[in-house]
PDB file of C-alpha atoms and ligand atoms in Angstrom:
ATOM      1  CA  MET A 648     119.825 119.866 102.168  1.00 92.00           C
ATOM      2  CA  SER A 649     117.835 116.954 103.492  1.00 97.00           C
ATOM      3  CA  CYS A 650     114.699 115.338 102.372  1.00 98.00           C
ATOM      4  CA  GLU A 651     111.574 117.344 103.110  1.00 98.00           C
ATOM      5  CA  ILE A 652     109.751 114.046 104.018  1.00 97.00           C
ATOM      6  CA  CYS A 653     111.783 111.787 106.022  1.00 97.00           C
ATOM      7  CA  GLY A 654     114.386 114.442 107.072  1.00 97.00           C
ATOM      8  CA  LEU A 655     117.264 111.818 106.950  1.00 97.00           C
ATOM      9  CA  LYS A 656     118.447 111.538 103.362  1.00 97.00           C
ATOM     10  CA  GLN A 657     119.903 113.880 100.938  1.00 98.00           C
ATOM     11  CA  ALA A 658     117.213 115.447  98.904  1.00 98.00           C
ATOM     12  CA  GLU A 659     117.809 114.894  95.104  1.00 98.00           C
ATOM     13  CA  TYR A 660     114.500 115.420  93.439  1.00 98.00           C
ATOM     14  CA  THR A 661     111.794 118.223  93.527  1.00 98.00           C
ATOM     15  CA  CYS A 662     108.055 117.201  93.405  1.00 97.00           C
ATOM     16  CA  ARG A 663     106.672 118.975  90.263  1.00 96.00           C
ATOM     17  CA  ILE A 664     103.479 119.359  92.282  1.00 94.00           C
ATOM     18  CA  CYS A 665     104.127 120.926  95.886  1.00 96.00           C
ATOM     19  CA  GLY A 666     107.774 121.727  95.145  1.00 97.00           C
ATOM     20  CA  ARG A 667     109.188 119.781  98.061  1.00 97.00           C
ATOM     21  CA  ARG A 668     112.793 118.604  97.817  1.00 98.00           C
ATOM     22  CA  VAL A 669     112.854 114.921  98.478  1.00 98.00           C
ATOM     23  CA  CYS A 670     115.376 111.927  98.456  1.00 98.00           C
ATOM     24  CA  SER A 671     115.135 109.040  95.943  1.00 97.00           C
ATOM     25  CA  GLU A 672     113.380 106.848  98.303  1.00 97.00           C
ATOM     26  CA  ASP A 673     110.372 109.448  98.916  1.00 97.00           C
ATOM     27  CA  TYR A 674     110.092 110.202  94.985  1.00 98.00           C
ATOM     28  CA  ASP A 675     108.428 108.568  92.380  1.00 96.00           C
ATOM     29  CA  TYR A 676     110.236 108.678  89.017  1.00 95.00           C
ATOM     30  CA  GLU A 677     107.301 108.007  86.597  1.00 94.00           C
ATOM     31  CA  GLU A 678     105.004 110.638  88.025  1.00 93.00           C
ATOM     32  CA  ARG A 679     107.684 112.944  89.069  1.00 95.00           C
ATOM     33  CA  VAL A 680     106.011 113.566  92.422  1.00 96.00           C
ATOM     34  CA  CYS A 681     106.916 113.099  95.892  1.00 97.00           C
ATOM     35  CA  LEU A 682     105.211 110.096  97.794  1.00 96.00           C
ATOM     36  CA  VAL A 683     102.845 112.379  99.844  1.00 96.00           C
ATOM     37  CA  CYS A 684     101.465 113.871  96.353  1.00 96.00           C
ATOM     38  CA  LYS A 685     101.308 110.384  94.705  1.00 95.00           C
ATOM     39  CA  HIS A 686      98.858 109.186  97.414  1.00 93.00           C
ATOM     40  CA  THR A 687      96.507 112.135  96.496  1.00 94.00           C
ATOM     41  CA  LEU A 688      97.217 112.241  92.849  1.00 95.00           C
ATOM     42  CA  CYS A 689      94.236 111.996  90.314  1.00 96.00           C
ATOM     43  CA  GLN A 690      94.248 108.562  89.549  1.00 95.00           C
ATOM     44  CA  ILE A 691      92.542 109.315  85.860  1.00 96.00           C
ATOM     45  CA  CYS A 692      94.940 112.336  84.561  1.00 95.00           C
ATOM     46  CA  ARG A 693      97.856 111.660  87.265  1.00 93.00           C
ATOM     47  CA  ARG A 694      98.401 115.391  86.637  1.00 93.00           C
ATOM     48  CA  GLN A 695      96.642 117.279  89.679  1.00 93.00           C
ATOM     49  CA  LEU A 696      95.829 116.540  93.036  1.00 95.00           C
ATOM     50  CA  SER A 697      92.533 114.840  93.767  1.00 96.00           C
ATOM     51  CA  ILE A 698      89.710 116.613  95.399  1.00 96.00           C
ATOM     52  CA  ALA A 699      87.007 113.972  95.782  1.00 97.00           C
ATOM     53  CA  THR A 700      86.363 110.183  94.789  1.00 97.00           C
ATOM     54  CA  CYS A 701      83.905 108.829  91.900  1.00 98.00           C
ATOM     55  CA  LYS A 702      80.623 107.480  93.304  1.00 97.00           C
ATOM     56  CA  TYR A 703      80.844 104.412  90.991  1.00 97.00           C
ATOM     57  CA  CYS A 704      84.574 103.335  90.686  1.00 97.00           C
ATOM     58  CA  ARG A 705      85.622 105.012  93.985  1.00 97.00           C
ATOM     59  CA  ARG A 706      88.827 106.349  92.287  1.00 97.00           C
ATOM     60  CA  ALA A 707      90.147 109.667  93.590  1.00 97.00           C
ATOM     61  CA  ALA A 708      90.176 112.295  90.838  1.00 97.00           C
ATOM     62  CA  CYS A 709      90.809 115.950  90.427  1.00 97.00           C
ATOM     63  CA  GLU A 710      88.280 118.759  89.531  1.00 96.00           C
ATOM     64  CA  ASP A 711      88.969 118.495  85.815  1.00 97.00           C
ATOM     65  CA  CYS A 712      88.245 114.660  85.822  1.00 98.00           C
ATOM     66  CA  LEU A 713      85.201 114.750  87.976  1.00 98.00           C
ATOM     67  CA  ILE A 714      81.636 115.705  87.212  1.00 97.00           C
ATOM     68  CA  GLN A 715      79.598 116.893  90.209  1.00 96.00           C
ATOM     69  CA  VAL A 716      76.232 115.170  90.017  1.00 95.00           C
ATOM     70  CA  SER A 717      74.714 116.239  93.288  1.00 95.00           C
ATOM     71  CA  LEU A 718      75.967 118.302  96.454  1.00 94.00           C
ATOM     72  CA  HIS A 719      78.476 115.769  97.742  1.00 93.00           C
ATOM     73  CA  GLU A 720      78.495 113.121  94.847  1.00 97.00           C
ATOM     74  CA  TYR A 721      81.029 113.324  91.885  1.00 97.00           C
ATOM     75  CA  VAL A 722      81.277 110.823  88.957  1.00 97.00           C
ATOM     76  CA  CYS A 723      84.584 110.388  87.052  1.00 97.00           C
ATOM     77  CA  VAL A 724      84.739 111.417  83.228  1.00 97.00           C
ATOM     78  CA  GLU A 725      85.335 107.808  82.346  1.00 96.00           C
ATOM     79  CA  CYS A 726      82.307 106.479  84.387  1.00 96.00           C
ATOM     80  CA  TYR A 727      80.340 109.580  83.061  1.00 95.00           C
ATOM     81  CA  ARG A 728      80.867 108.368  79.489  1.00 94.00           C
ATOM     82  CA  ARG A 729      80.320 104.850  80.115  1.00 94.00           C
ATOM     83  CA  ILE A 730      76.923 105.770  81.643  1.00 90.00           C
ATOM     84  CA  HIS A 731      75.677 108.245  78.984  1.00 85.00           C
ATOM     85  CA  GLY A 732      76.923 106.120  76.275  1.00 81.00           C
ATOM     86  CA  GLY A 733      79.649 108.155  74.740  1.00 57.00           C
ATOM     87  CA  ARG A 734      77.342 111.161  73.897  1.00 56.00           C
ATOM     88  CA  GLU A 735      78.687 114.515  74.543  1.00 54.00           C
TER      89      GLU A 735
HETATM   90 ZN1   ZN B1475     113.363 111.027 102.272  1.00 61.84          ZN
HETATM   91 ZN1   ZN B1476     104.787 116.531  96.276  1.00 61.84          ZN
HETATM   92 ZN1   ZN B1477      92.704 114.155  86.807  1.00 61.84          ZN
HETATM   93 ZN1   ZN B1478      84.489 106.440  88.018  1.00 61.84          ZN
END
């Protein structure tokens, strides 16, 4: 079976997020995801795909790591804690 990203090389790994079968060049060993998912991965937890970016640090994060502060604005949990001084 050939890689589902480049279509050229032999697929050796399976992405844990999208399930694509990809070659070693299109796979990230540390995150265990394909390069397509790596680009959209949450930059905080690195477990899920990001849905939006934090309005302060501009990092892309998933729904678990973002707090919606207005209709189109999100703040990541790290910036939220920093701004709110660690209070829960
Ligand atoms: Zn490939
Ligand atoms: Zn993937
Ligand atoms: Zn996350
Ligand atoms: Zn942030």
